[in-house]
Short mmCIF file of C-alpha atoms in Angstrom, two decimals:
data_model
loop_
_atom_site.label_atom_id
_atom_site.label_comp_id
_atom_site.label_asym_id
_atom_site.label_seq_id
_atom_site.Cartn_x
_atom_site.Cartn_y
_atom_site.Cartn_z
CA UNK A 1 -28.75 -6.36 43.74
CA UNK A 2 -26.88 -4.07 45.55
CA UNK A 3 -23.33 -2.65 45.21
CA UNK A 4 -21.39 -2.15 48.27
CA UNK A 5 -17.86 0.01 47.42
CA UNK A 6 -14.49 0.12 49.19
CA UNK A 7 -11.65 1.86 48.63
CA UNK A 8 -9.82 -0.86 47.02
CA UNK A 9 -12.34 -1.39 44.50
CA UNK A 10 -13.11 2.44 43.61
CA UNK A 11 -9.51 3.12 43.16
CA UNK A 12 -9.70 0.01 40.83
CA UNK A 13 -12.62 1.21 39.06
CA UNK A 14 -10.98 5.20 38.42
CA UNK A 15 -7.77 3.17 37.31
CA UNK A 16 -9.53 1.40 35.07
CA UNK A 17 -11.86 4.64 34.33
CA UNK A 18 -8.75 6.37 33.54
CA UNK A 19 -7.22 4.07 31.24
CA UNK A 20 -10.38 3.83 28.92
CA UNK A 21 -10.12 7.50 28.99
CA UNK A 22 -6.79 7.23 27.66
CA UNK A 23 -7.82 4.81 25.04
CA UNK A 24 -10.40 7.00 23.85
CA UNK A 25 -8.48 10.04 23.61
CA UNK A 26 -5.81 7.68 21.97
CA UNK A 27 -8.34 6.36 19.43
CA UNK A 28 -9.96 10.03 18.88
CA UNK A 29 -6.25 11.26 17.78
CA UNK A 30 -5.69 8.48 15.54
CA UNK A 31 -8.89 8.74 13.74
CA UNK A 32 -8.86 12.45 13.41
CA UNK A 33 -5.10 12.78 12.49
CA UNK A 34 -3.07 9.84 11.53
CA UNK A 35 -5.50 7.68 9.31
CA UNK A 36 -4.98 9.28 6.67
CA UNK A 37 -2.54 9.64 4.11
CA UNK A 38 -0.08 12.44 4.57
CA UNK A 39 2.12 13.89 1.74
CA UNK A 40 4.95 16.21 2.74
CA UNK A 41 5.88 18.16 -0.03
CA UNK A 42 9.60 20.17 -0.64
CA UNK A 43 11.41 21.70 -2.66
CA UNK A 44 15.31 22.73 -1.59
CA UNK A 45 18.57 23.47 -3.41
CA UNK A 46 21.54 21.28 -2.80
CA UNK A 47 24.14 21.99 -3.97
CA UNK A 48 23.82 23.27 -7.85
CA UNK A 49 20.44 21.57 -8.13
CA UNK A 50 17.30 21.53 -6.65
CA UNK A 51 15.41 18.90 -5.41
CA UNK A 52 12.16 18.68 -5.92
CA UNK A 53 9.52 15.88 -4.78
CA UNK A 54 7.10 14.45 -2.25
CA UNK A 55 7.67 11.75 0.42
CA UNK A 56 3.91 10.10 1.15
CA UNK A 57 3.17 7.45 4.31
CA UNK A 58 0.28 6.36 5.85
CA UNK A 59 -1.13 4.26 8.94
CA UNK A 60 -2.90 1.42 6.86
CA UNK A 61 -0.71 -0.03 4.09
CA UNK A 62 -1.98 0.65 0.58
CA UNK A 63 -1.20 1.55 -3.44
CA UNK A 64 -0.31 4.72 -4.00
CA UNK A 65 0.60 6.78 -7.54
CA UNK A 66 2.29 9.71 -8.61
CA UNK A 67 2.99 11.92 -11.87
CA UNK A 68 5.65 15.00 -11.93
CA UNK A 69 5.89 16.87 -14.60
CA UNK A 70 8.04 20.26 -15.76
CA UNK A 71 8.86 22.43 -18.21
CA UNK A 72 12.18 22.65 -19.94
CA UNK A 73 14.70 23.29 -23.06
CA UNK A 74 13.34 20.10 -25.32
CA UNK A 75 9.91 20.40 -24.22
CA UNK A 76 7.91 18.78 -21.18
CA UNK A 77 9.35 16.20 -19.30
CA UNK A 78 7.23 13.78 -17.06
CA UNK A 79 7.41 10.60 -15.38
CA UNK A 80 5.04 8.50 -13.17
CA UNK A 81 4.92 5.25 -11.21
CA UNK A 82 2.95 3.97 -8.72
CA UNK A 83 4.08 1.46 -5.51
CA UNK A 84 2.83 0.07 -2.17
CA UNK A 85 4.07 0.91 0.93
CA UNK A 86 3.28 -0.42 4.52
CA UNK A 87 3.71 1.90 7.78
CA UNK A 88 6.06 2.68 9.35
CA UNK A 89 7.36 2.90 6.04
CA UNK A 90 7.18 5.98 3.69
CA UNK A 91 8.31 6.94 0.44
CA UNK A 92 10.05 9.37 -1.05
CA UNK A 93 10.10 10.93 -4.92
CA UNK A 94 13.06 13.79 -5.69
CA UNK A 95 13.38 15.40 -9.48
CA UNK A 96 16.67 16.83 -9.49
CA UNK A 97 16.35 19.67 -11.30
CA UNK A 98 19.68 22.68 -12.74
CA UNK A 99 17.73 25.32 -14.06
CA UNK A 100 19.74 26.91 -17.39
CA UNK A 101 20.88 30.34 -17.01
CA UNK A 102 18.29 32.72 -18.37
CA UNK A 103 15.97 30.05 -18.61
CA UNK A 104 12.26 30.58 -18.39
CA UNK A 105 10.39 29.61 -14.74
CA UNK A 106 10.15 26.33 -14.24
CA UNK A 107 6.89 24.67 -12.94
CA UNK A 108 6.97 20.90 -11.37
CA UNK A 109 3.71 20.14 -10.83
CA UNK A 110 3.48 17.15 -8.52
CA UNK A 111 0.44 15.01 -8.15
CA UNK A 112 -0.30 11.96 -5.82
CA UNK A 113 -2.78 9.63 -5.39
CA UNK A 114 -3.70 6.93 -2.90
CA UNK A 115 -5.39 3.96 -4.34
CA UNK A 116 -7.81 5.78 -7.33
CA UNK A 117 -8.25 9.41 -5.32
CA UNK A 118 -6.37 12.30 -5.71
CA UNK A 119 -4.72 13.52 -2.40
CA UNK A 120 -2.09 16.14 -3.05
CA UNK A 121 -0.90 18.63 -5.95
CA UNK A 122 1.08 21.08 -6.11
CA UNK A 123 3.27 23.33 -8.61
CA UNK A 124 6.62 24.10 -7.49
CA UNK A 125 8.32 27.59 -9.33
CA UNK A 126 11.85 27.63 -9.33
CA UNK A 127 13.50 30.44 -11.07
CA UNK A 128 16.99 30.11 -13.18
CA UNK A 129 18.53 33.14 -10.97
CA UNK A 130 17.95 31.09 -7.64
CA UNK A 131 19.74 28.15 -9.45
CA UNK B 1 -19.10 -5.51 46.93
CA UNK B 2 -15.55 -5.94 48.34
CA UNK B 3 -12.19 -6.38 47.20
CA UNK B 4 -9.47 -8.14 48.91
CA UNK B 5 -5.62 -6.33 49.08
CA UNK B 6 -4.31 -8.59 48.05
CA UNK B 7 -6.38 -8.64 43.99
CA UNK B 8 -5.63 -4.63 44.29
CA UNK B 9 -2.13 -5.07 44.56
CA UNK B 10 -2.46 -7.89 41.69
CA UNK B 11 -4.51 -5.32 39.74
CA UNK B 12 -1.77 -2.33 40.47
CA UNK B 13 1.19 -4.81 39.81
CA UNK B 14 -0.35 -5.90 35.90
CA UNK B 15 -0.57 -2.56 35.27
CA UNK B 16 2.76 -1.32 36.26
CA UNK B 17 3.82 -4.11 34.15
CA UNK B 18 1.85 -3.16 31.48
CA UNK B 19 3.64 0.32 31.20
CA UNK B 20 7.18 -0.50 32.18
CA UNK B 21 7.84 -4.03 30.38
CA UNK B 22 7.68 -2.59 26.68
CA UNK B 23 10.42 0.13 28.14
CA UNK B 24 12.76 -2.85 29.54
CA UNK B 25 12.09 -4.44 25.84
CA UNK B 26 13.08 -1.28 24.07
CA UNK B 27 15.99 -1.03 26.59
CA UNK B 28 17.01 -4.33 25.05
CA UNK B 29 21.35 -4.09 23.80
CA UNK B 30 20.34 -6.85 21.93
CA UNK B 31 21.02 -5.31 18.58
CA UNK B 32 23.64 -6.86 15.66
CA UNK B 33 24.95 -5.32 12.65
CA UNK B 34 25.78 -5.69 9.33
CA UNK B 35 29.55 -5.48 7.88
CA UNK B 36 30.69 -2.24 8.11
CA UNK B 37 31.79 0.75 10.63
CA UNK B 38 30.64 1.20 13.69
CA UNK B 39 31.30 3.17 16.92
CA UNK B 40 31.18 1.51 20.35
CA UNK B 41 30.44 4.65 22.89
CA UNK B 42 29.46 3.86 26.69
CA UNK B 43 26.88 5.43 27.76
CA UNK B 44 27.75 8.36 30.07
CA UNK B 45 25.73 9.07 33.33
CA UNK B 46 24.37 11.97 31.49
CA UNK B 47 22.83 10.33 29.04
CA UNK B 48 24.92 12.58 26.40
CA UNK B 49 26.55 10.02 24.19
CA UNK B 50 27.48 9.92 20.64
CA UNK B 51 24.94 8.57 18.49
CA UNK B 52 23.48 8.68 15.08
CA UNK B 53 19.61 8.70 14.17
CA UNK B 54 18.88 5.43 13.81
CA UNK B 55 15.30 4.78 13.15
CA UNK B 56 12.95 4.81 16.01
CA UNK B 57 12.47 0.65 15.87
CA UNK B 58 15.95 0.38 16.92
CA UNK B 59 16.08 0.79 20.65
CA UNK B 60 16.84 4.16 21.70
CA UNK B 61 18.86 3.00 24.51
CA UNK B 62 21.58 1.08 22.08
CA UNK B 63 24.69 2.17 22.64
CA UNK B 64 26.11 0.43 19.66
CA UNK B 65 25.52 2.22 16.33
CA UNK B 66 26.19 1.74 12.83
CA UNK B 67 27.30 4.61 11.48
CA UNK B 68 29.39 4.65 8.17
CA UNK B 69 26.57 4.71 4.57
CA UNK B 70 26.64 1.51 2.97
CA UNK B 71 27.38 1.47 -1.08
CA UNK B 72 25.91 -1.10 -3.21
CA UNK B 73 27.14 -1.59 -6.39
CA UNK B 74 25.54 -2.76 -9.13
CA UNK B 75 27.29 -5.25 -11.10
CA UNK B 76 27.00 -7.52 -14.01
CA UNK B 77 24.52 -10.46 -14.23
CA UNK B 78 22.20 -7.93 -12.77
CA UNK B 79 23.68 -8.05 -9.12
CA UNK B 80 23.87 -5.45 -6.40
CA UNK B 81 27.00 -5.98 -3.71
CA UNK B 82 28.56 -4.11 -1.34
CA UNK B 83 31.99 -5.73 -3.44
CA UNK B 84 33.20 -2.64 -5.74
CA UNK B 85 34.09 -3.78 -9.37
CA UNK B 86 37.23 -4.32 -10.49
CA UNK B 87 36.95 -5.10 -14.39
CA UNK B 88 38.68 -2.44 -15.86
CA UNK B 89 36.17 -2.35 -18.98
CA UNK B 90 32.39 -1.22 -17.74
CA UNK B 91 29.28 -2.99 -19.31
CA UNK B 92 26.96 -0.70 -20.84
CA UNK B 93 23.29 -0.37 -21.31
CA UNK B 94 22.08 1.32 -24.75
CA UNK B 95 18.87 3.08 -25.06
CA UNK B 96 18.12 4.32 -28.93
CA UNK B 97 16.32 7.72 -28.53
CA UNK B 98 12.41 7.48 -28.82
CA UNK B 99 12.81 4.36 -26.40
CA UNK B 100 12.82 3.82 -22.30
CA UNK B 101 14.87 0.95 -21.37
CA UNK B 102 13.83 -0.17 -17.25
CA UNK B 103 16.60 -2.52 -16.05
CA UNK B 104 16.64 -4.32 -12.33
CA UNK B 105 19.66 -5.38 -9.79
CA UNK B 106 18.88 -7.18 -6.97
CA UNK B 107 20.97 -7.86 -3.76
CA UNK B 108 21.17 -11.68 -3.22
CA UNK B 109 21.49 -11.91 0.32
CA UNK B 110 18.62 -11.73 2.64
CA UNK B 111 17.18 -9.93 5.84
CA UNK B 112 17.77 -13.71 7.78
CA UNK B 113 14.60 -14.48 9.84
CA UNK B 114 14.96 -12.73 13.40
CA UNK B 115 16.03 -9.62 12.14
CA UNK B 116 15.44 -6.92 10.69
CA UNK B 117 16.96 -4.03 8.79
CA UNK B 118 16.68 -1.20 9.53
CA UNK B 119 17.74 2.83 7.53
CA UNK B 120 17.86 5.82 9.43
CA UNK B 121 16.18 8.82 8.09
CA UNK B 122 18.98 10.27 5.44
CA UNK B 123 20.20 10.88 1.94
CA UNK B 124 20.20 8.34 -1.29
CA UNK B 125 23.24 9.09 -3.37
CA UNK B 126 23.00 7.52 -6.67
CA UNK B 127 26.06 7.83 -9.15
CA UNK B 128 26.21 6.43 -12.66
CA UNK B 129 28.23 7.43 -15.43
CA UNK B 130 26.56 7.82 -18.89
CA UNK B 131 27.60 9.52 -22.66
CA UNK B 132 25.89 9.79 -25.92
CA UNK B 133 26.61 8.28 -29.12
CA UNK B 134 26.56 10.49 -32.57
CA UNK B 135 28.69 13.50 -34.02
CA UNK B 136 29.05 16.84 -32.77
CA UNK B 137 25.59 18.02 -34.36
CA UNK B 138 23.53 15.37 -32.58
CA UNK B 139 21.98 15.48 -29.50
CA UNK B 140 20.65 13.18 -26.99
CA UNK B 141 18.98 14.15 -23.84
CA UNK B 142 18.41 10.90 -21.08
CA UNK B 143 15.52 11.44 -18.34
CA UNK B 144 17.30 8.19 -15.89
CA UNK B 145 15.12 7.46 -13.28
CA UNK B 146 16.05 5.09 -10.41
CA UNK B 147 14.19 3.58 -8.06
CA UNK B 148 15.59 2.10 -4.65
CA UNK B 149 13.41 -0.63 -3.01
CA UNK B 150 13.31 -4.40 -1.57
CA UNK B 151 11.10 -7.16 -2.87
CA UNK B 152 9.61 -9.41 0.07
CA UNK B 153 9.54 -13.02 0.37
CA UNK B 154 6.02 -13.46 -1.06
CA UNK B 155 7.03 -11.21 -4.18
CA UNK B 156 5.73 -7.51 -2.99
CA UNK B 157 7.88 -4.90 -3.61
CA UNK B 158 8.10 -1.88 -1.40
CA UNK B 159 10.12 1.22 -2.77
CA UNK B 160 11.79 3.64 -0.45
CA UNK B 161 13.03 6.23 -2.45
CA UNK B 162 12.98 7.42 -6.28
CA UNK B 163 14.75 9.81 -8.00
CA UNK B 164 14.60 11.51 -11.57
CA UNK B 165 17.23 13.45 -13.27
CA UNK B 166 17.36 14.44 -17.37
CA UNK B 167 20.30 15.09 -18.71
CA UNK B 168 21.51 16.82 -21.70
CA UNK B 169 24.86 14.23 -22.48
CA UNK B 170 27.83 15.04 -24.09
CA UNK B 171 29.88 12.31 -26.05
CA UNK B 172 32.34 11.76 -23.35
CA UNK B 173 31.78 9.53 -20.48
CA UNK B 174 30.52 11.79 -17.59
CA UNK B 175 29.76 11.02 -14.31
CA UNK B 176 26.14 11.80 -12.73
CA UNK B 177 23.80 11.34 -9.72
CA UNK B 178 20.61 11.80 -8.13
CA UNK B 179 19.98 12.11 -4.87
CA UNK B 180 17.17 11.56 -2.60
CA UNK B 181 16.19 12.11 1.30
CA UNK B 182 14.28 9.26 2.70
CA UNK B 183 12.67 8.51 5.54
CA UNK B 184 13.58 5.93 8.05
CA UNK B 185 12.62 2.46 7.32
CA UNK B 186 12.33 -1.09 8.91
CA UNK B 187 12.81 -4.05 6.48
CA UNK B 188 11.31 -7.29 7.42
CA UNK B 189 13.53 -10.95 7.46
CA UNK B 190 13.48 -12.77 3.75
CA UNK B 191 13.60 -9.37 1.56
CA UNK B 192 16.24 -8.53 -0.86
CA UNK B 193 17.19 -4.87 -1.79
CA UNK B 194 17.16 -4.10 -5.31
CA UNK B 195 17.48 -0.92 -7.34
CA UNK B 196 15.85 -0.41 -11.07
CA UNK B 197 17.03 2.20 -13.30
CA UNK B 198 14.66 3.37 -16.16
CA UNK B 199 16.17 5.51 -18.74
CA UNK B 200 14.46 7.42 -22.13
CA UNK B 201 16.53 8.78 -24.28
CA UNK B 202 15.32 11.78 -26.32
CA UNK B 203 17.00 13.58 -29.62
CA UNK B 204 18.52 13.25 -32.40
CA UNK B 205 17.14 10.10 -34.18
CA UNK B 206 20.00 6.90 -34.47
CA UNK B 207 21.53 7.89 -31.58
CA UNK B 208 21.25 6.30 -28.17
CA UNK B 209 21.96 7.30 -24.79
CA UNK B 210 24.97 4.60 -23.03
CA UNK B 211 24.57 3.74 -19.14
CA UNK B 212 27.97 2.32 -18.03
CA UNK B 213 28.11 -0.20 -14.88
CA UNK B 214 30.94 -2.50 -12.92
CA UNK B 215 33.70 -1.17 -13.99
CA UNK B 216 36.93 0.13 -11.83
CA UNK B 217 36.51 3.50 -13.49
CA UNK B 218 32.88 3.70 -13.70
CA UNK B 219 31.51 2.46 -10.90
CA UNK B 220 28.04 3.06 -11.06
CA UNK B 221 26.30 2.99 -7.14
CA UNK B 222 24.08 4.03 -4.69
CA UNK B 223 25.01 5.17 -1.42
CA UNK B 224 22.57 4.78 1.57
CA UNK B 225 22.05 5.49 5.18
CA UNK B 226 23.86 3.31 7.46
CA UNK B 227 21.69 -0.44 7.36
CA UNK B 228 21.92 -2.08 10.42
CA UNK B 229 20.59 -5.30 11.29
CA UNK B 230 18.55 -5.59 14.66
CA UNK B 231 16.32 -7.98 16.91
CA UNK B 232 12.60 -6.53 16.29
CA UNK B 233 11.34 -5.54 19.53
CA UNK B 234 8.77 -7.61 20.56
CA UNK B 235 5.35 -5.78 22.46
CA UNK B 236 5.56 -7.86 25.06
CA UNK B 237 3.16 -5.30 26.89
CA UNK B 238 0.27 -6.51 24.67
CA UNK B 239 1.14 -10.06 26.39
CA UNK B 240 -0.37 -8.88 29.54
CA UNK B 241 -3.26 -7.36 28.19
CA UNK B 242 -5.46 -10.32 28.26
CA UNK B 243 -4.47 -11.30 31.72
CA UNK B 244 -4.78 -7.85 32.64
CA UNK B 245 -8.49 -8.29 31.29
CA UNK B 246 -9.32 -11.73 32.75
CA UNK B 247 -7.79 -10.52 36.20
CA UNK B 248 -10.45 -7.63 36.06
CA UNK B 249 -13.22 -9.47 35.18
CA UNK B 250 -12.89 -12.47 37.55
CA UNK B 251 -12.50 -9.35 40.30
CA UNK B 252 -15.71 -7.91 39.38
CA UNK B 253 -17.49 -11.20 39.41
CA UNK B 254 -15.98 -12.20 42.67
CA UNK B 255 -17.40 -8.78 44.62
CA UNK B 256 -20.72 -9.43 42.91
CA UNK B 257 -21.08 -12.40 44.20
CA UNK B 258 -20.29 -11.24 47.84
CA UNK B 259 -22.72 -8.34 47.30
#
């Protein structure tokens, strides 16, 4: 069998060339980069408190957990819950948090997981003088 | 192998479609709203409009924008409206220390099939009003959690924001809140908002911590980012894949044929 190319059809073909070079690249960048689960971490002062917390989201809908924990007056206070969320969606956890006056550093340590593995912690220091 | 014009223009003409029909369907000004404030603002020749940042499912080419936050209230029989209470007397919620005490509202209306909701990216305000019981020696520290959500048709529930505060009360009545910045969300037709509050009281042992709710005076609430209601865009670009597909291959097997 033998192929015999025009124009019309080679312009065809590098359209069509081009677009599943597209796709690929397309497919490459969500694999490498959004499949997975992102946390975004912060910590910021509003007003007379700070706000401390993590939103997490993710491509593929799924279970995901969290624990926060920090020092204080009375002792160590925690709390922890877990949810589903489905993209676009996200979710967001804050601890608002008015360090005492001469208080001692305070350290929220912040730990999520999606489905049964561990995917983000991190301590957050926030000192009575900044508050 | 050849190809007539007139299948490359075909060809050409699916995939122009391809790209520009999903931009006609976000161009779509078919968007409705939910009660509350809005701002009607033509849209100037120089594209430089007033606008809020609505979500990025609502068409970016609306020119009709919710913009006010919406309050929800939560209210008695374990209800959250946008109707503010009027009972001058608040009911309460006691939680003896050593004990958490997780308590639900949920909104009773509906996303209505065809729409859905949709929150811009923005801050959660939630205000509640709490005291302590006991003398002036006790103490009673409450670690209120809330959690701000919707629960779906088929009984899933989906949280969008959560927020944790503890609190060292005092025996008067004293207002509080928590706030939160979430992300923009899209809420599908047949779910209802709801918001749970989860309080543990700590100290002195007796005492309890008091929540206060739907009252004139103690209006416990959360404040959101502005919800508006809109038609879901549909991808009507995928539509035209297949033919896009079958076009191509009947093309191919046409030349080969020739060949």
């Amino acid at each position: 069998m033998r192929l015999k190319f025009s124009l019309p059809l080679l312009v065809a073909v590098i359209i069509l060339i081009a677009a599943l070079v597209f796709a690929a690249f397309s497919l490459l960048r969500i694999v490498s980069h959004d499949m997975g689960v992102k946390v975004e971490n912060f910590c910021v002062k509003v007003a007379d408190f700070w706000a401390v917390g993590f939103t997490v989201k993710s491509l593929e809908a799924g279970v995901y957990r969290y624990f926060m924990s920090y020092n204080s007056s009375i002792g160590t206070i925690s709390y922890s819950d877990e949810g589903y969320i489905e993209p676009p969606n996200s979710f967001t956890y804050a601890v608002n948090i008015s360090p005492e006056p001469n208080s001692t550093i305070i350290v929220v340590n912040i730990r999520v997981w999606w489905g049964e593995q561990l995917v983000d912690e991190v301590n957050h220091y926030i000192r009575a003088d900044d508050g | 192998m050849k190809m007539h014009g007139k299948e490359i223009i075909l060809l050409i003409a699916f995939l122009t479609i391809m790209i520009i029909v999903p931009e006609l369907a976000k161009a779509s000004p078919d968007i409705n709203f939910l009660e509350g404030s809005y701002v009607f603002t033509a849209r100037s020749p120089d594209e430089t409009f007033t606008r809020t940042s609505l979500s990025e499912n609502v068409s970016e080419a609306a020119n009709m924008l919710k913009i006010a936050d919406d309050t929800l209230y939560l209210r008695r029989d374990w209800k959250l409206t946008t109707a503010a209470p009027t009972s001058a007397t608040a009911a309460t919620i006691s939680a003896p220390t050593g004990s958490s005490t997780t308590v639900r509202w949920i909104n009773e209306t509906a996303v209505p099939g065809g729409y859905n909701w949709t929150i811009p990216s923005g801050s959660y305000n939630f205000i509640f009003w709490m005291r302590r019981t006991g003398g002036v020696f006790d103490y009673v520290i409450a670690i209120v959690t809330f959690t701000f959500g919707y629960v779906k048709p088929d009984g899933t529930e989906i949280s969008i924001v959560a927020g944790t505060r503890s609190i060292s009360l005092s025996r008067r009545v004293t207002q509080y809140s928590i706030i939160v910045s979430g992300g923009a969300m899209s809420i599908s037709p047949g779910s209802k908002l709801f918001i749970e509050v989860s309080i543990t009281a700590i100290g002195t042992a007796g005492q309890s911590a008091v929540f206060y709710y739907d009252g004139s005076r103690q209006s416990t609430r959360i404040i959101t980012p502005p919800i508006s209601q809109v038609v879901p865009e549909f991808p009507l670009g995928a539509a035209f894949l297949p033919s896009l597909l079958l076009l191509t291959y009947f093309i191919f097997r046409r030349g080969l044929r020739r060949v």
